[in-house]
Short mmCIF file of C-alpha atoms in Angstrom, two decimals:
data_model
loop_
_atom_site.label_atom_id
_atom_site.label_comp_id
_atom_site.label_asym_id
_atom_site.label_seq_id
_atom_site.Cartn_x
_atom_site.Cartn_y
_atom_site.Cartn_z
CA MET B 8 7.48 -9.45 -6.20
CA LEU B 9 8.74 -9.66 -9.78
CA VAL B 10 10.93 -6.83 -11.06
CA TYR B 11 12.88 -6.94 -14.32
CA ASP B 12 12.27 -10.70 -14.58
CA THR B 13 13.76 -11.22 -11.11
CA GLN B 14 11.62 -12.72 -8.36
CA LEU B 15 12.34 -11.02 -5.04
CA SER B 16 11.87 -12.89 -1.78
CA SER B 17 10.55 -9.83 0.09
CA ARG B 18 8.55 -6.68 -0.65
CA LEU B 19 10.82 -4.74 1.70
CA LEU B 20 13.96 -3.10 0.30
CA LEU B 21 16.45 -1.70 2.78
CA GLY B 22 18.90 1.19 2.58
CA THR B 23 22.38 0.88 4.10
CA SER B 24 23.33 4.40 5.19
CA ARG B 25 23.44 6.05 8.63
CA TYR B 26 23.51 2.89 10.76
CA PRO B 27 25.37 3.07 14.08
CA SER B 28 27.85 0.40 12.97
CA PRO B 29 28.42 -2.22 10.27
CA ALA B 30 27.46 -4.90 12.79
CA VAL B 31 24.07 -3.28 13.42
CA LEU B 32 23.53 -2.90 9.68
CA THR B 33 24.28 -6.59 9.15
CA GLU B 34 21.84 -7.69 11.85
CA ALA B 35 19.14 -5.30 10.59
CA VAL B 36 19.40 -6.67 7.06
CA LYS B 37 19.03 -10.20 8.40
CA ALA B 38 16.05 -9.26 10.59
CA SER B 39 14.29 -7.50 7.72
CA GLY B 40 14.33 -10.58 5.50
CA THR B 41 15.01 -8.29 2.54
CA GLY B 42 16.42 -9.57 -0.71
CA VAL B 43 17.67 -6.16 -1.89
CA VAL B 44 19.77 -3.42 -0.28
CA THR B 45 20.53 -0.04 -1.76
CA VAL B 46 23.99 1.51 -1.68
CA SER B 47 25.03 5.05 -2.55
CA LEU B 48 28.33 4.81 -4.40
CA ARG B 49 29.14 8.49 -3.79
CA ARG B 50 28.33 8.44 -0.08
CA GLU B 51 29.96 5.16 0.77
CA SER B 52 33.12 5.97 -1.19
CA SER B 53 33.59 9.16 0.83
CA ASN B 54 35.25 9.55 4.22
CA GLU B 55 32.01 8.45 5.92
CA ARG B 56 32.87 4.81 5.21
CA SER B 57 35.95 2.71 4.63
CA GLY B 58 35.48 2.23 0.89
CA GLN B 59 36.09 -1.32 -0.25
CA GLY B 60 35.81 -2.61 3.32
CA PHE B 61 32.20 -1.45 3.46
CA PHE B 62 31.45 -2.90 0.03
CA SER B 63 32.83 -6.25 1.21
CA ILE B 64 30.36 -6.22 4.10
CA ILE B 65 27.50 -5.54 1.69
CA ARG B 66 28.53 -8.38 -0.57
CA SER B 67 28.75 -10.75 2.40
CA LEU B 68 25.07 -10.21 3.23
CA GLY B 69 23.96 -12.49 0.41
CA VAL B 70 21.40 -10.06 -0.95
CA ARG B 71 21.07 -8.27 -4.24
CA VAL B 72 22.67 -4.81 -4.41
CA LEU B 73 20.74 -1.91 -5.90
CA PRO B 74 23.25 0.95 -6.32
CA ASN B 75 21.79 4.44 -6.35
CA THR B 76 22.75 7.89 -7.58
CA ALA B 77 21.94 9.67 -4.30
CA GLY B 78 23.31 13.21 -4.14
CA CYS B 79 23.24 13.76 -7.89
CA HIS B 80 21.69 17.04 -9.03
CA SER B 81 22.24 16.81 -12.78
CA VAL B 82 21.79 14.34 -15.59
CA LYS B 83 25.54 14.17 -16.16
CA GLU B 84 26.26 13.42 -12.49
CA ALA B 85 23.62 10.72 -12.33
CA VAL B 86 24.66 8.99 -15.56
CA THR B 87 28.35 9.06 -14.63
CA THR B 88 27.63 7.69 -11.15
CA ALA B 89 25.47 4.93 -12.62
CA HIS B 90 28.29 3.81 -14.90
CA MET B 91 30.74 3.78 -12.00
CA ALA B 92 28.30 1.73 -9.91
CA ARG B 93 27.90 -0.82 -12.68
CA GLU B 94 31.66 -1.34 -12.74
CA VAL B 95 31.98 -1.60 -8.95
CA PHE B 96 29.02 -3.89 -8.29
CA GLY B 97 28.71 -5.74 -11.58
CA THR B 98 24.98 -5.10 -11.91
CA SER B 99 22.83 -3.34 -14.47
CA TRP B 100 20.34 -2.37 -11.76
CA ILE B 101 20.40 1.29 -10.75
CA LYS B 102 18.14 3.34 -8.50
CA LEU B 103 18.11 6.63 -10.34
CA GLU B 104 17.93 9.87 -8.37
CA VAL B 105 18.21 13.30 -9.94
CA ILE B 106 17.48 15.79 -7.16
CA GLY B 107 15.86 19.08 -8.12
CA ASP B 108 15.34 20.83 -4.79
CA ARG B 109 17.88 20.90 -1.97
CA THR B 110 15.28 21.52 0.74
CA THR B 111 12.67 18.87 -0.06
CA LEU B 112 15.00 16.63 -2.09
CA GLN B 113 12.17 16.39 -4.60
CA PRO B 114 13.19 14.76 -7.88
CA ASP B 115 13.96 16.89 -10.91
CA VAL B 116 11.48 15.02 -13.06
CA PHE B 117 12.73 16.58 -16.30
CA GLY B 118 16.31 15.51 -15.63
CA LEU B 119 15.07 12.18 -14.32
CA VAL B 120 13.32 11.29 -17.57
CA GLU B 121 16.34 12.39 -19.61
CA ALA B 122 18.78 10.37 -17.50
CA ALA B 123 16.46 7.35 -17.49
CA LYS B 124 16.34 7.36 -21.29
CA ILE B 125 20.14 7.50 -21.54
CA LEU B 126 20.66 4.68 -19.05
CA CYS B 127 17.92 2.43 -20.41
CA ASP B 128 19.38 2.78 -23.90
CA ASP B 129 22.76 1.79 -22.41
CA GLY B 130 21.42 -1.46 -20.97
CA PHE B 131 20.63 -0.40 -17.42
CA GLN B 132 17.53 -1.60 -15.59
CA VAL B 133 16.40 1.63 -13.99
CA PHE B 134 14.49 2.12 -10.73
CA PRO B 135 13.52 5.83 -10.90
CA TYR B 136 12.86 7.82 -7.73
CA THR B 137 9.97 9.96 -8.86
CA THR B 138 6.84 11.79 -7.77
CA GLU B 139 3.30 10.43 -8.08
CA ASP B 140 2.71 12.51 -11.25
CA LEU B 141 1.01 10.31 -13.88
CA VAL B 142 2.46 12.19 -16.85
CA VAL B 143 6.00 11.80 -15.55
CA ALA B 144 5.33 8.13 -14.88
CA ASP B 145 4.20 7.63 -18.47
CA LYS B 146 7.35 9.30 -19.77
CA LEU B 147 9.57 7.14 -17.54
CA LEU B 148 7.89 3.99 -18.83
CA ASP B 149 8.27 5.22 -22.40
CA ALA B 150 11.97 5.79 -21.68
CA GLY B 151 12.31 2.09 -20.86
CA CYS B 152 11.84 1.87 -17.09
CA GLY B 153 10.15 -1.32 -15.90
CA VAL B 154 9.43 -0.17 -12.36
CA LEU B 155 8.44 3.11 -10.69
CA MET B 156 9.44 4.37 -7.24
CA PRO B 157 7.09 7.20 -6.20
CA TRP B 158 7.92 9.09 -3.03
CA GLY B 159 5.70 8.89 0.00
CA ALA B 160 7.05 12.13 1.49
CA PRO B 161 10.39 14.01 1.45
CA ILE B 162 13.43 11.81 2.01
CA GLY B 163 14.14 11.18 5.69
CA SER B 164 11.09 13.13 6.87
CA GLY B 165 9.16 10.19 8.33
CA GLN B 166 5.87 11.84 7.34
CA GLY B 167 4.42 8.73 5.72
CA LEU B 168 2.16 8.86 2.66
CA ASN B 169 1.39 12.52 1.93
CA ASN B 170 -0.68 11.89 -1.20
CA VAL B 171 -2.74 8.74 -0.86
CA PRO B 172 -5.13 9.70 -3.71
CA GLY B 173 -2.12 10.20 -5.97
CA LEU B 174 -0.73 6.77 -5.13
CA ARG B 175 -4.17 5.23 -5.67
CA ALA B 176 -4.30 6.87 -9.10
CA MET B 177 -0.88 5.45 -9.98
CA ARG B 178 -1.96 1.97 -8.93
CA ALA B 179 -5.11 2.22 -11.03
CA ARG B 180 -3.35 3.64 -14.10
CA PHE B 181 -0.33 1.32 -14.04
CA ALA B 182 -1.88 -1.93 -12.90
CA ASP B 183 0.88 -4.13 -14.33
CA VAL B 184 3.88 -1.99 -13.34
CA PRO B 185 5.74 -2.70 -10.08
CA LEU B 186 5.32 0.30 -7.77
CA ILE B 187 7.70 0.66 -4.82
CA VAL B 188 7.15 3.54 -2.42
CA ASP B 189 10.46 5.23 -1.72
CA ALA B 190 11.20 7.98 0.81
CA GLY B 191 9.33 9.47 3.73
CA ILE B 192 8.10 6.33 5.47
CA GLY B 193 8.68 6.69 9.21
CA VAL B 194 6.93 3.83 11.04
CA PRO B 195 5.75 0.32 10.14
CA SER B 196 2.11 1.43 9.88
CA HIS B 197 3.11 3.69 6.96
CA ALA B 198 4.59 0.70 5.17
CA ALA B 199 1.53 -1.42 5.88
CA ARG B 200 -0.67 1.36 4.50
CA ALA B 201 1.34 1.48 1.28
CA LEU B 202 0.90 -2.26 0.75
CA GLU B 203 -2.81 -2.02 1.63
CA LEU B 204 -3.15 0.46 -1.24
CA GLY B 205 -1.75 -2.12 -3.62
CA MET B 206 1.83 -0.90 -3.81
CA ASP B 207 4.19 -3.76 -4.58
CA GLY B 208 6.86 -2.84 -2.07
CA VAL B 209 8.56 -0.18 0.02
CA LEU B 210 12.13 1.03 0.40
CA ILE B 211 13.14 1.99 3.94
CA ASN B 212 16.36 3.50 5.24
CA THR B 213 16.26 6.28 7.84
CA ALA B 214 13.29 4.85 9.76
CA VAL B 215 15.31 1.71 10.48
CA ALA B 216 18.84 3.10 10.67
CA ARG B 217 17.93 5.90 13.11
CA ALA B 218 15.58 3.89 15.33
CA GLY B 219 16.55 3.26 18.94
CA ASP B 220 16.76 -0.42 18.03
CA PRO B 221 17.42 -0.73 14.28
CA VAL B 222 17.31 -4.52 14.35
CA GLY B 223 13.96 -4.60 16.13
CA MET B 224 12.59 -1.94 13.79
CA ALA B 225 13.74 -3.89 10.75
CA GLN B 226 11.76 -6.88 12.01
CA ALA B 227 8.73 -4.63 12.65
CA PHE B 228 8.82 -3.35 9.08
CA ALA B 229 9.11 -6.90 7.77
CA ASP B 230 5.96 -7.86 9.68
CA ALA B 231 4.14 -4.70 8.54
CA VAL B 232 4.84 -5.32 4.86
CA LYS B 233 3.52 -8.85 5.11
CA ALA B 234 0.38 -7.68 6.96
CA GLY B 235 -0.27 -4.89 4.45
CA ARG B 236 0.03 -7.22 1.49
CA SER B 237 -2.24 -9.79 3.12
CA ALA B 238 -4.82 -7.09 3.80
CA PHE B 239 -4.72 -5.92 0.16
CA ILE B 240 -5.26 -9.46 -1.10
CA ALA B 241 -8.14 -9.92 1.37
CA GLN B 242 -9.86 -6.81 -0.08
CA PRO B 243 -10.39 -4.33 2.78
CA MET B 244 -13.87 -2.97 3.47
CA LEU B 245 -14.72 0.40 1.95
CA PRO B 246 -15.08 3.36 4.34
CA SER B 247 -18.54 4.75 4.97
CA ASP B 248 -19.71 8.27 5.86
CA VAL B 249 -22.31 6.88 8.24
CA ALA B 250 -22.38 4.26 10.96
CA ILE B 251 -23.33 0.74 9.94
CA PRO B 252 -24.46 -1.47 12.85
CA SER B 253 -22.62 -4.74 13.18
CA THR B 254 -25.64 -6.34 14.84
CA PRO B 255 -28.74 -6.79 12.63
CA GLU B 256 -32.01 -5.37 13.89
CA ILE B 257 -33.94 -8.53 13.00
CA GLY B 258 -34.58 -10.54 16.16
CA LEU B 259 -34.08 -7.65 18.55
CA ALA B 260 -36.76 -6.96 21.17
CA HIS B 261 -38.81 -3.81 20.57
CA LEU B 262 -40.29 -2.30 23.75
CA VAL B 263 -43.47 -0.20 23.52
#
């Protein structure tokens, strides 16, 4: 998968929050085969983690870090957090979140576009967490984004892909834009489905971190992403409203 002129080794991106321990996180990252992990600067700098000690663990994983602006509810918050993340991690990559609703954690698409424009103009390579709205997507691309991250369902809900027609429409409209489904994926079959639809990748966090066996689940998602991509390339059969016999009638005995 090519994003911002960088070839990624895997179509699975992995979040780093809410794991039982740093050791489990480390093993899950390895099992997933991911080349990119996301880190929330605000969350991990709080009392939930040990600050620089946690960042050292992330750096030791040998994967690319995609900082995010999780928890930001305004353009100013998101832009400020992005600048802090660039200083801490030394990367121009930023997963941009501007949350508009505290219940669904749905993006504030108006603030998202505004913040994306500011950051792109300042040299950031922005990964915007957005909805499947085509108009918003157009505006994000016009702002300078080179990738889109539509949600599958509300963050952490595990509901899967709530708007398959919407994701299909995005894939058709933006054929040359990397599309990475972010949020709401709960089980590997959801991830496989996203790749079968032609999505370029998925970002998983809660479904792995909160599994009974995070390491085993990370491996399961890695397998699912590969299977989904292979199925998309193989061109799945189209569904039919009626039964189609797999055995031809020619050559069958007809009793009278």
